[in-house]
Amino acid sequence: MDKIKFATVWLAGCSGCHMSFLDLDEWLIELAQFVEVVYSPVGCDLKHYPDNVDVCLVEGGIANEDNLELILQVRRQTKILISFGDCAVTANVPAMRNMLGGAEPVLKRAYLELGDTSPQLPYAPGIVPELLDRVLPVHEVVPVDIYMPGCPPPADRIRATIEPLLHGEMPAMVGRDMIKFG
Ligand code: SF4
Protein backbone atom coordinates (compact mmCIF):
# COMPACT_ATOMS: atom_id res chain seq x y z
CA MET A 1 0.00 0.00 0.00
CA ASP A 2 1.34 3.42 -0.98
CA LYS A 3 1.37 5.67 2.02
CA ILE A 4 -0.29 9.08 1.89
CA LYS A 5 2.25 11.90 1.91
CA PHE A 6 1.11 13.93 4.91
CA ALA A 7 2.25 17.36 6.09
CA THR A 8 1.36 19.93 8.70
CA VAL A 9 2.33 23.59 8.53
CA TRP A 10 2.51 26.18 11.30
CA LEU A 11 1.89 29.76 10.15
CA ALA A 12 0.59 32.60 12.38
CA GLY A 13 -0.94 30.54 15.17
CA CYS A 14 -0.11 29.66 18.75
CA SER A 15 0.64 25.97 18.00
CA GLY A 16 -2.46 25.00 19.99
CA CYS A 17 -3.91 23.30 16.92
CA HIS A 18 -0.77 21.18 16.64
CA MET A 19 -1.04 20.38 20.36
CA SER A 20 -4.58 19.18 19.72
CA PHE A 21 -3.23 17.03 16.88
CA LEU A 22 -0.92 15.38 19.42
CA ASP A 23 -4.02 14.75 21.58
CA LEU A 24 -4.88 12.05 19.03
CA ASP A 25 -2.67 9.94 21.31
CA GLU A 26 -2.65 6.24 20.37
CA TRP A 27 -4.53 6.91 17.11
CA LEU A 28 -1.31 8.53 15.89
CA ILE A 29 0.19 5.02 15.83
CA GLU A 30 -2.66 3.83 13.61
CA LEU A 31 -2.27 6.95 11.45
CA ALA A 32 1.42 6.19 10.99
CA GLN A 33 0.48 2.96 9.18
CA PHE A 34 -1.28 5.00 6.48
CA VAL A 35 0.85 8.12 6.15
CA GLU A 36 4.39 9.20 5.58
CA VAL A 37 5.00 12.49 7.37
CA VAL A 38 6.94 14.55 4.85
CA TYR A 39 6.88 17.97 6.56
CA SER A 40 5.76 19.13 10.01
CA PRO A 41 6.93 21.17 13.00
CA VAL A 42 6.17 18.13 15.17
CA GLY A 43 7.78 14.77 14.77
CA CYS A 44 10.17 15.60 11.95
CA ASP A 45 12.79 18.20 11.15
CA LEU A 46 12.57 18.69 7.40
CA LYS A 47 13.36 22.22 6.23
CA HIS A 48 11.88 22.21 2.73
CA TYR A 49 8.25 21.62 1.80
CA PRO A 50 8.35 18.73 -0.69
CA ASP A 51 6.56 18.14 -4.00
CA ASN A 52 3.49 15.94 -4.36
CA VAL A 53 2.08 16.19 -0.83
CA ASP A 54 -1.32 14.48 -0.61
CA VAL A 55 -2.77 16.10 2.52
CA CYS A 56 -1.65 19.14 4.51
CA LEU A 57 -3.06 20.62 7.70
CA VAL A 58 -2.37 24.37 7.77
CA GLU A 59 -2.49 26.05 11.19
CA GLY A 60 -2.58 29.83 11.45
CA GLY A 61 -3.28 32.91 9.40
CA ILE A 62 -1.02 34.65 6.90
CA ALA A 63 0.74 37.42 8.83
CA ASN A 64 4.15 37.97 7.24
CA GLU A 65 6.20 37.47 4.08
CA ASP A 66 7.44 34.05 5.21
CA ASN A 67 3.86 32.84 5.81
CA LEU A 68 2.89 34.14 2.38
CA GLU A 69 5.76 32.43 0.58
CA LEU A 70 5.14 29.13 2.36
CA ILE A 71 1.37 29.01 1.80
CA LEU A 72 1.83 29.67 -1.92
CA GLN A 73 4.33 26.82 -2.06
CA VAL A 74 2.05 24.55 -0.01
CA ARG A 75 -0.83 25.20 -2.39
CA ARG A 76 1.28 24.51 -5.49
CA GLN A 77 2.61 21.25 -4.06
CA THR A 78 -0.42 19.84 -2.20
CA LYS A 79 -3.52 17.98 -3.38
CA ILE A 80 -5.76 18.50 -0.34
CA LEU A 81 -5.16 21.61 1.76
CA ILE A 82 -7.03 21.71 5.07
CA SER A 83 -7.55 25.03 6.83
CA PHE A 84 -6.81 23.77 10.33
CA GLY A 85 -8.33 25.75 13.20
CA ASP A 86 -9.94 29.15 13.59
CA CYS A 87 -6.77 31.13 12.87
CA ALA A 88 -6.48 29.47 9.47
CA VAL A 89 -10.22 29.69 8.76
CA THR A 90 -10.90 33.29 9.89
CA ALA A 91 -7.46 34.68 10.94
CA ASN A 92 -8.93 34.79 14.48
CA VAL A 93 -6.49 35.92 17.20
CA PRO A 94 -3.57 37.05 14.99
CA ALA A 95 -6.00 39.28 13.06
CA MET A 96 -6.79 41.31 16.18
CA ARG A 97 -3.92 43.57 15.09
CA ASN A 98 -5.81 44.40 11.88
CA MET A 99 -7.92 46.90 13.80
CA LEU A 100 -4.78 49.03 14.37
CA GLY A 101 -4.69 49.77 10.66
CA GLY A 102 -1.53 48.22 9.25
CA ALA A 103 1.89 46.84 10.09
CA GLU A 104 3.55 50.18 10.82
CA PRO A 105 1.27 51.32 13.68
CA VAL A 106 1.47 47.80 15.18
CA LEU A 107 5.27 47.81 15.15
CA LYS A 108 5.44 51.37 16.52
CA ARG A 109 3.07 50.54 19.36
CA ALA A 110 4.87 47.32 20.31
CA TYR A 111 8.51 48.32 19.86
CA LEU A 112 8.63 52.12 20.30
CA GLU A 113 5.75 53.28 22.50
CA LEU A 114 5.89 50.22 24.77
CA GLY A 115 9.66 49.63 24.50
CA ASP A 116 11.23 49.82 27.98
CA THR A 117 14.95 50.52 27.80
CA SER A 118 16.04 50.81 24.16
CA PRO A 119 12.98 51.22 21.93
CA GLN A 120 13.77 50.29 18.33
CA LEU A 121 11.98 48.71 15.42
CA PRO A 122 13.13 45.19 14.51
CA TYR A 123 15.04 45.34 11.23
CA ALA A 124 16.93 42.34 9.92
CA PRO A 125 16.17 41.73 6.23
CA GLY A 126 16.28 38.05 5.37
CA ILE A 127 16.10 37.10 9.07
CA VAL A 128 13.03 38.82 10.54
CA PRO A 129 10.19 38.51 7.99
CA GLU A 130 8.30 41.69 7.10
CA LEU A 131 4.76 41.88 8.49
CA LEU A 132 1.90 42.10 6.03
CA ASP A 133 -0.42 45.06 6.58
CA ARG A 134 -3.29 42.70 7.38
CA VAL A 135 -3.38 39.16 8.74
CA LEU A 136 -5.38 37.05 6.30
CA PRO A 137 -7.21 33.75 6.58
CA VAL A 138 -5.75 31.07 4.34
CA HIS A 139 -8.62 31.08 1.84
CA GLU A 140 -8.06 34.78 1.05
CA VAL A 141 -4.65 33.83 -0.33
CA VAL A 142 -5.06 30.35 -1.83
CA PRO A 143 -7.96 27.96 -2.46
CA VAL A 144 -8.81 25.70 0.48
CA ASP A 145 -10.23 22.20 0.09
CA ILE A 146 -11.50 21.52 3.62
CA TYR A 147 -12.29 23.89 6.49
CA MET A 148 -11.82 22.51 10.00
CA PRO A 149 -12.72 25.23 12.55
CA GLY A 150 -12.06 25.18 16.27
CA CYS A 151 -9.72 26.95 18.65
CA PRO A 152 -8.27 24.43 18.67
CA PRO A 153 -10.24 21.75 16.81
CA PRO A 154 -10.71 18.90 19.29
CA ALA A 155 -8.82 15.69 18.59
CA ASP A 156 -12.03 13.82 17.72
CA ARG A 157 -12.77 16.37 14.98
CA ILE A 158 -9.25 16.08 13.64
CA ARG A 159 -9.57 12.31 13.45
CA ALA A 160 -13.02 12.49 11.84
CA THR A 161 -11.57 14.83 9.21
CA ILE A 162 -8.45 12.85 8.41
CA GLU A 163 -9.76 9.28 8.66
CA PRO A 164 -11.97 9.35 5.53
CA LEU A 165 -9.07 10.80 3.53
CA LEU A 166 -7.01 7.71 4.36
CA HIS A 167 -9.63 5.67 2.48
CA GLY A 168 -9.93 8.03 -0.48
CA GLU A 169 -13.12 9.70 0.77
CA MET A 170 -13.85 13.31 1.68
CA PRO A 171 -15.00 14.02 5.25
CA ALA A 172 -18.50 15.37 5.88
CA MET A 173 -17.84 18.71 7.55
CA VAL A 174 -21.37 19.18 8.88
CA GLY A 175 -22.97 19.41 12.30
CA ARG A 176 -21.86 20.88 15.59
CA ASP A 177 -19.20 18.23 16.19
CA MET A 178 -17.40 19.13 12.97
CA ILE A 179 -17.84 22.85 12.31
CA LYS A 180 -18.21 24.61 15.65
CA PHE A 181 -15.90 27.62 16.01
CA GLY A 182 -14.05 28.47 19.21
S1 SF4 B 1 -7.06 28.39 16.32
FE1 SF4 B 1 -6.72 28.72 18.52
S2 SF4 B 1 -5.43 26.99 19.14
FE2 SF4 B 1 -5.28 27.13 16.89
S3 SF4 B 1 -3.51 28.45 16.49
FE3 SF4 B 1 -5.29 29.80 16.58
S4 SF4 B 1 -5.39 30.53 18.70
FE4 SF4 B 1 -4.05 28.73 18.67
PDB file of C-alpha atoms and ligand atoms in Angstrom:
ATOM      1  CA  MET A   1       0.000   0.000   0.000  1.00  0.00           C
ATOM      2  CA  ASP A   2       1.340   3.418  -0.982  1.00  0.00           C
ATOM      3  CA  LYS A   3       1.370   5.675   2.019  1.00  0.00           C
ATOM      4  CA  ILE A   4      -0.291   9.082   1.889  1.00  0.00           C
ATOM      5  CA  LYS A   5       2.251  11.902   1.915  1.00  0.00           C
ATOM      6  CA  PHE A   6       1.113  13.926   4.909  1.00  0.00           C
ATOM      7  CA  ALA A   7       2.246  17.356   6.090  1.00  0.00           C
ATOM      8  CA  THR A   8       1.361  19.931   8.701  1.00  0.00           C
ATOM      9  CA  VAL A   9       2.333  23.593   8.531  1.00  0.00           C
ATOM     10  CA  TRP A  10       2.508  26.183  11.305  1.00  0.00           C
ATOM     11  CA  LEU A  11       1.892  29.760  10.152  1.00  0.00           C
ATOM     12  CA  ALA A  12       0.590  32.604  12.379  1.00  0.00           C
ATOM     13  CA  GLY A  13      -0.939  30.541  15.170  1.00  0.00           C
ATOM     14  CA  CYS A  14      -0.108  29.663  18.753  1.00  0.00           C
ATOM     15  CA  SER A  15       0.638  25.972  17.999  1.00  0.00           C
ATOM     16  CA  GLY A  16      -2.461  24.999  19.992  1.00  0.00           C
ATOM     17  CA  CYS A  17      -3.909  23.303  16.923  1.00  0.00           C
ATOM     18  CA  HIS A  18      -0.767  21.179  16.643  1.00  0.00           C
ATOM     19  CA  MET A  19      -1.035  20.379  20.363  1.00  0.00           C
ATOM     20  CA  SER A  20      -4.581  19.184  19.724  1.00  0.00           C
ATOM     21  CA  PHE A  21      -3.233  17.025  16.884  1.00  0.00           C
ATOM     22  CA  LEU A  22      -0.924  15.383  19.422  1.00  0.00           C
ATOM     23  CA  ASP A  23      -4.020  14.748  21.580  1.00  0.00           C
ATOM     24  CA  LEU A  24      -4.883  12.052  19.035  1.00  0.00           C
ATOM     25  CA  ASP A  25      -2.666   9.939  21.315  1.00  0.00           C
ATOM     26  CA  GLU A  26      -2.655   6.244  20.366  1.00  0.00           C
ATOM     27  CA  TRP A  27      -4.527   6.906  17.106  1.00  0.00           C
ATOM     28  CA  LEU A  28      -1.307   8.527  15.890  1.00  0.00           C
ATOM     29  CA  ILE A  29       0.192   5.021  15.825  1.00  0.00           C
ATOM     30  CA  GLU A  30      -2.658   3.834  13.608  1.00  0.00           C
ATOM     31  CA  LEU A  31      -2.274   6.946  11.449  1.00  0.00           C
ATOM     32  CA  ALA A  32       1.417   6.190  10.990  1.00  0.00           C
ATOM     33  CA  GLN A  33       0.480   2.958   9.181  1.00  0.00           C
ATOM     34  CA  PHE A  34      -1.283   5.001   6.481  1.00  0.00           C
ATOM     35  CA  VAL A  35       0.845   8.125   6.146  1.00  0.00           C
ATOM     36  CA  GLU A  36       4.393   9.201   5.582  1.00  0.00           C
ATOM     37  CA  VAL A  37       4.996  12.490   7.372  1.00  0.00           C
ATOM     38  CA  VAL A  38       6.943  14.553   4.851  1.00  0.00           C
ATOM     39  CA  TYR A  39       6.883  17.966   6.564  1.00  0.00           C
ATOM     40  CA  SER A  40       5.762  19.126  10.010  1.00  0.00           C
ATOM     41  CA  PRO A  41       6.934  21.173  13.004  1.00  0.00           C
ATOM     42  CA  VAL A  42       6.167  18.132  15.173  1.00  0.00           C
ATOM     43  CA  GLY A  43       7.784  14.772  14.767  1.00  0.00           C
ATOM     44  CA  CYS A  44      10.174  15.603  11.952  1.00  0.00           C
ATOM     45  CA  ASP A  45      12.790  18.197  11.148  1.00  0.00           C
ATOM     46  CA  LEU A  46      12.574  18.690   7.400  1.00  0.00           C
ATOM     47  CA  LYS A  47      13.358  22.220   6.232  1.00  0.00           C
ATOM     48  CA  HIS A  48      11.879  22.209   2.731  1.00  0.00           C
ATOM     49  CA  TYR A  49       8.254  21.615   1.796  1.00  0.00           C
ATOM     50  CA  PRO A  50       8.352  18.733  -0.689  1.00  0.00           C
ATOM     51  CA  ASP A  51       6.558  18.139  -3.997  1.00  0.00           C
ATOM     52  CA  ASN A  52       3.487  15.943  -4.362  1.00  0.00           C
ATOM     53  CA  VAL A  53       2.076  16.187  -0.834  1.00  0.00           C
ATOM     54  CA  ASP A  54      -1.325  14.476  -0.614  1.00  0.00           C
ATOM     55  CA  VAL A  55      -2.770  16.105   2.523  1.00  0.00           C
ATOM     56  CA  CYS A  56      -1.646  19.137   4.507  1.00  0.00           C
ATOM     57  CA  LEU A  57      -3.062  20.622   7.697  1.00  0.00           C
ATOM     58  CA  VAL A  58      -2.370  24.370   7.771  1.00  0.00           C
ATOM     59  CA  GLU A  59      -2.487  26.051  11.187  1.00  0.00           C
ATOM     60  CA  GLY A  60      -2.580  29.828  11.447  1.00  0.00           C
ATOM     61  CA  GLY A  61      -3.284  32.914   9.399  1.00  0.00           C
ATOM     62  CA  ILE A  62      -1.024  34.648   6.895  1.00  0.00           C
ATOM     63  CA  ALA A  63       0.741  37.415   8.825  1.00  0.00           C
ATOM     64  CA  ASN A  64       4.155  37.972   7.240  1.00  0.00           C
ATOM     65  CA  GLU A  65       6.199  37.471   4.082  1.00  0.00           C
ATOM     66  CA  ASP A  66       7.441  34.049   5.215  1.00  0.00           C
ATOM     67  CA  ASN A  67       3.857  32.844   5.814  1.00  0.00           C
ATOM     68  CA  LEU A  68       2.890  34.142   2.377  1.00  0.00           C
ATOM     69  CA  GLU A  69       5.762  32.431   0.584  1.00  0.00           C
ATOM     70  CA  LEU A  70       5.143  29.128   2.356  1.00  0.00           C
ATOM     71  CA  ILE A  71       1.372  29.015   1.805  1.00  0.00           C
ATOM     72  CA  LEU A  72       1.832  29.672  -1.923  1.00  0.00           C
ATOM     73  CA  GLN A  73       4.331  26.817  -2.058  1.00  0.00           C
ATOM     74  CA  VAL A  74       2.048  24.553  -0.006  1.00  0.00           C
ATOM     75  CA  ARG A  75      -0.828  25.196  -2.393  1.00  0.00           C
ATOM     76  CA  ARG A  76       1.279  24.507  -5.487  1.00  0.00           C
ATOM     77  CA  GLN A  77       2.614  21.252  -4.062  1.00  0.00           C
ATOM     78  CA  THR A  78      -0.416  19.838  -2.200  1.00  0.00           C
ATOM     79  CA  LYS A  79      -3.517  17.984  -3.378  1.00  0.00           C
ATOM     80  CA  ILE A  80      -5.759  18.501  -0.339  1.00  0.00           C
ATOM     81  CA  LEU A  81      -5.160  21.611   1.761  1.00  0.00           C
ATOM     82  CA  ILE A  82      -7.025  21.709   5.072  1.00  0.00           C
ATOM     83  CA  SER A  83      -7.550  25.033   6.831  1.00  0.00           C
ATOM     84  CA  PHE A  84      -6.807  23.768  10.334  1.00  0.00           C
ATOM     85  CA  GLY A  85      -8.328  25.751  13.201  1.00  0.00           C
ATOM     86  CA  ASP A  86      -9.945  29.150  13.586  1.00  0.00           C
ATOM     87  CA  CYS A  87      -6.770  31.134  12.869  1.00  0.00           C
ATOM     88  CA  ALA A  88      -6.475  29.470   9.471  1.00  0.00           C
ATOM     89  CA  VAL A  89     -10.220  29.688   8.760  1.00  0.00           C
ATOM     90  CA  THR A  90     -10.902  33.291   9.893  1.00  0.00           C
ATOM     91  CA  ALA A  91      -7.460  34.676  10.940  1.00  0.00           C
ATOM     92  CA  ASN A  92      -8.933  34.790  14.481  1.00  0.00           C
ATOM     93  CA  VAL A  93      -6.493  35.923  17.198  1.00  0.00           C
ATOM     94  CA  PRO A  94      -3.575  37.052  14.991  1.00  0.00           C
ATOM     95  CA  ALA A  95      -5.996  39.282  13.060  1.00  0.00           C
ATOM     96  CA  MET A  96      -6.786  41.310  16.184  1.00  0.00           C
ATOM     97  CA  ARG A  97      -3.918  43.565  15.087  1.00  0.00           C
ATOM     98  CA  ASN A  98      -5.808  44.402  11.876  1.00  0.00           C
ATOM     99  CA  MET A  99      -7.915  46.904  13.803  1.00  0.00           C
ATOM    100  CA  LEU A 100      -4.779  49.027  14.373  1.00  0.00           C
ATOM    101  CA  GLY A 101      -4.687  49.767  10.663  1.00  0.00           C
ATOM    102  CA  GLY A 102      -1.525  48.223   9.249  1.00  0.00           C
ATOM    103  CA  ALA A 103       1.891  46.842  10.089  1.00  0.00           C
ATOM    104  CA  GLU A 104       3.552  50.185  10.818  1.00  0.00           C
ATOM    105  CA  PRO A 105       1.271  51.316  13.680  1.00  0.00           C
ATOM    106  CA  VAL A 106       1.472  47.799  15.182  1.00  0.00           C
ATOM    107  CA  LEU A 107       5.267  47.810  15.147  1.00  0.00           C
ATOM    108  CA  LYS A 108       5.437  51.371  16.521  1.00  0.00           C
ATOM    109  CA  ARG A 109       3.066  50.541  19.363  1.00  0.00           C
ATOM    110  CA  ALA A 110       4.868  47.322  20.311  1.00  0.00           C
ATOM    111  CA  TYR A 111       8.509  48.319  19.861  1.00  0.00           C
ATOM    112  CA  LEU A 112       8.629  52.124  20.300  1.00  0.00           C
ATOM    113  CA  GLU A 113       5.746  53.278  22.503  1.00  0.00           C
ATOM    114  CA  LEU A 114       5.894  50.223  24.768  1.00  0.00           C
ATOM    115  CA  GLY A 115       9.659  49.635  24.501  1.00  0.00           C
ATOM    116  CA  ASP A 116      11.225  49.821  27.984  1.00  0.00           C
ATOM    117  CA  THR A 117      14.948  50.522  27.796  1.00  0.00           C
ATOM    118  CA  SER A 118      16.037  50.807  24.163  1.00  0.00           C
ATOM    119  CA  PRO A 119      12.977  51.217  21.926  1.00  0.00           C
ATOM    120  CA  GLN A 120      13.767  50.293  18.331  1.00  0.00           C
ATOM    121  CA  LEU A 121      11.982  48.714  15.419  1.00  0.00           C
ATOM    122  CA  PRO A 122      13.128  45.190  14.506  1.00  0.00           C
ATOM    123  CA  TYR A 123      15.039  45.343  11.228  1.00  0.00           C
ATOM    124  CA  ALA A 124      16.930  42.342   9.917  1.00  0.00           C
ATOM    125  CA  PRO A 125      16.165  41.734   6.226  1.00  0.00           C
ATOM    126  CA  GLY A 126      16.276  38.051   5.371  1.00  0.00           C
ATOM    127  CA  ILE A 127      16.098  37.096   9.067  1.00  0.00           C
ATOM    128  CA  VAL A 128      13.028  38.818  10.539  1.00  0.00           C
ATOM    129  CA  PRO A 129      10.192  38.514   7.994  1.00  0.00           C
ATOM    130  CA  GLU A 130       8.297  41.687   7.097  1.00  0.00           C
ATOM    131  CA  LEU A 131       4.762  41.879   8.490  1.00  0.00           C
ATOM    132  CA  LEU A 132       1.903  42.095   6.026  1.00  0.00           C
ATOM    133  CA  ASP A 133      -0.424  45.056   6.582  1.00  0.00           C
ATOM    134  CA  ARG A 134      -3.292  42.698   7.377  1.00  0.00           C
ATOM    135  CA  VAL A 135      -3.385  39.162   8.743  1.00  0.00           C
ATOM    136  CA  LEU A 136      -5.377  37.054   6.300  1.00  0.00           C
ATOM    137  CA  PRO A 137      -7.212  33.745   6.583  1.00  0.00           C
ATOM    138  CA  VAL A 138      -5.753  31.066   4.337  1.00  0.00           C
ATOM    139  CA  HIS A 139      -8.623  31.080   1.835  1.00  0.00           C
ATOM    140  CA  GLU A 140      -8.058  34.778   1.053  1.00  0.00           C
ATOM    141  CA  VAL A 141      -4.647  33.833  -0.333  1.00  0.00           C
ATOM    142  CA  VAL A 142      -5.056  30.347  -1.826  1.00  0.00           C
ATOM    143  CA  PRO A 143      -7.962  27.957  -2.458  1.00  0.00           C
ATOM    144  CA  VAL A 144      -8.805  25.703   0.482  1.00  0.00           C
ATOM    145  CA  ASP A 145     -10.232  22.195   0.086  1.00  0.00           C
ATOM    146  CA  ILE A 146     -11.497  21.521   3.621  1.00  0.00           C
ATOM    147  CA  TYR A 147     -12.293  23.892   6.492  1.00  0.00           C
ATOM    148  CA  MET A 148     -11.821  22.513  10.005  1.00  0.00           C
ATOM    149  CA  PRO A 149     -12.720  25.231  12.549  1.00  0.00           C
ATOM    150  CA  GLY A 150     -12.065  25.177  16.272  1.00  0.00           C
ATOM    151  CA  CYS A 151      -9.720  26.949  18.648  1.00  0.00           C
ATOM    152  CA  PRO A 152      -8.274  24.432  18.669  1.00  0.00           C
ATOM    153  CA  PRO A 153     -10.237  21.750  16.814  1.00  0.00           C
ATOM    154  CA  PRO A 154     -10.712  18.897  19.287  1.00  0.00           C
ATOM    155  CA  ALA A 155      -8.817  15.690  18.587  1.00  0.00           C
ATOM    156  CA  ASP A 156     -12.031  13.816  17.723  1.00  0.00           C
ATOM    157  CA  ARG A 157     -12.771  16.365  14.982  1.00  0.00           C
ATOM    158  CA  ILE A 158      -9.247  16.084  13.637  1.00  0.00           C
ATOM    159  CA  ARG A 159      -9.567  12.314  13.454  1.00  0.00           C
ATOM    160  CA  ALA A 160     -13.018  12.493  11.839  1.00  0.00           C
ATOM    161  CA  THR A 161     -11.570  14.829   9.206  1.00  0.00           C
ATOM    162  CA  ILE A 162      -8.446  12.848   8.412  1.00  0.00           C
ATOM    163  CA  GLU A 163      -9.760   9.278   8.660  1.00  0.00           C
ATOM    164  CA  PRO A 164     -11.967   9.347   5.527  1.00  0.00           C
ATOM    165  CA  LEU A 165      -9.073  10.797   3.526  1.00  0.00           C
ATOM    166  CA  LEU A 166      -7.006   7.712   4.356  1.00  0.00           C
ATOM    167  CA  HIS A 167      -9.628   5.674   2.479  1.00  0.00           C
ATOM    168  CA  GLY A 168      -9.927   8.031  -0.482  1.00  0.00           C
ATOM    169  CA  GLU A 169     -13.123   9.700   0.765  1.00  0.00           C
ATOM    170  CA  MET A 170     -13.847  13.314   1.679  1.00  0.00           C
ATOM    171  CA  PRO A 171     -15.003  14.016   5.250  1.00  0.00           C
ATOM    172  CA  ALA A 172     -18.504  15.375   5.880  1.00  0.00           C
ATOM    173  CA  MET A 173     -17.842  18.715   7.551  1.00  0.00           C
ATOM    174  CA  VAL A 174     -21.370  19.176   8.884  1.00  0.00           C
ATOM    175  CA  GLY A 175     -22.968  19.413  12.300  1.00  0.00           C
ATOM    176  CA  ARG A 176     -21.861  20.880  15.587  1.00  0.00           C
ATOM    177  CA  ASP A 177     -19.203  18.234  16.194  1.00  0.00           C
ATOM    178  CA  MET A 178     -17.402  19.130  12.966  1.00  0.00           C
ATOM    179  CA  ILE A 179     -17.844  22.848  12.315  1.00  0.00           C
ATOM    180  CA  LYS A 180     -18.210  24.607  15.654  1.00  0.00           C
ATOM    181  CA  PHE A 181     -15.902  27.617  16.005  1.00  0.00           C
ATOM    182  CA  GLY A 182     -14.049  28.467  19.211  1.00  0.00           C
TER     183      GLY A 182
HETATM  184  S1  SF4 B   1      -7.061  28.391  16.321  1.00  0.00           S
HETATM  185 FE1  SF4 B   1      -6.718  28.722  18.522  1.00  0.00          FE
HETATM  186  S2  SF4 B   1      -5.428  26.991  19.144  1.00  0.00           S
HETATM  187 FE2  SF4 B   1      -5.285  27.132  16.890  1.00  0.00          FE
HETATM  188  S3  SF4 B   1      -3.514  28.454  16.491  1.00  0.00           S
HETATM  189 FE3  SF4 B   1      -5.294  29.797  16.575  1.00  0.00          FE
HETATM  190  S4  SF4 B   1      -5.385  30.534  18.702  1.00  0.00           S
HETATM  191 FE4  SF4 B   1      -4.052  28.729  18.667  1.00  0.00          FE
END
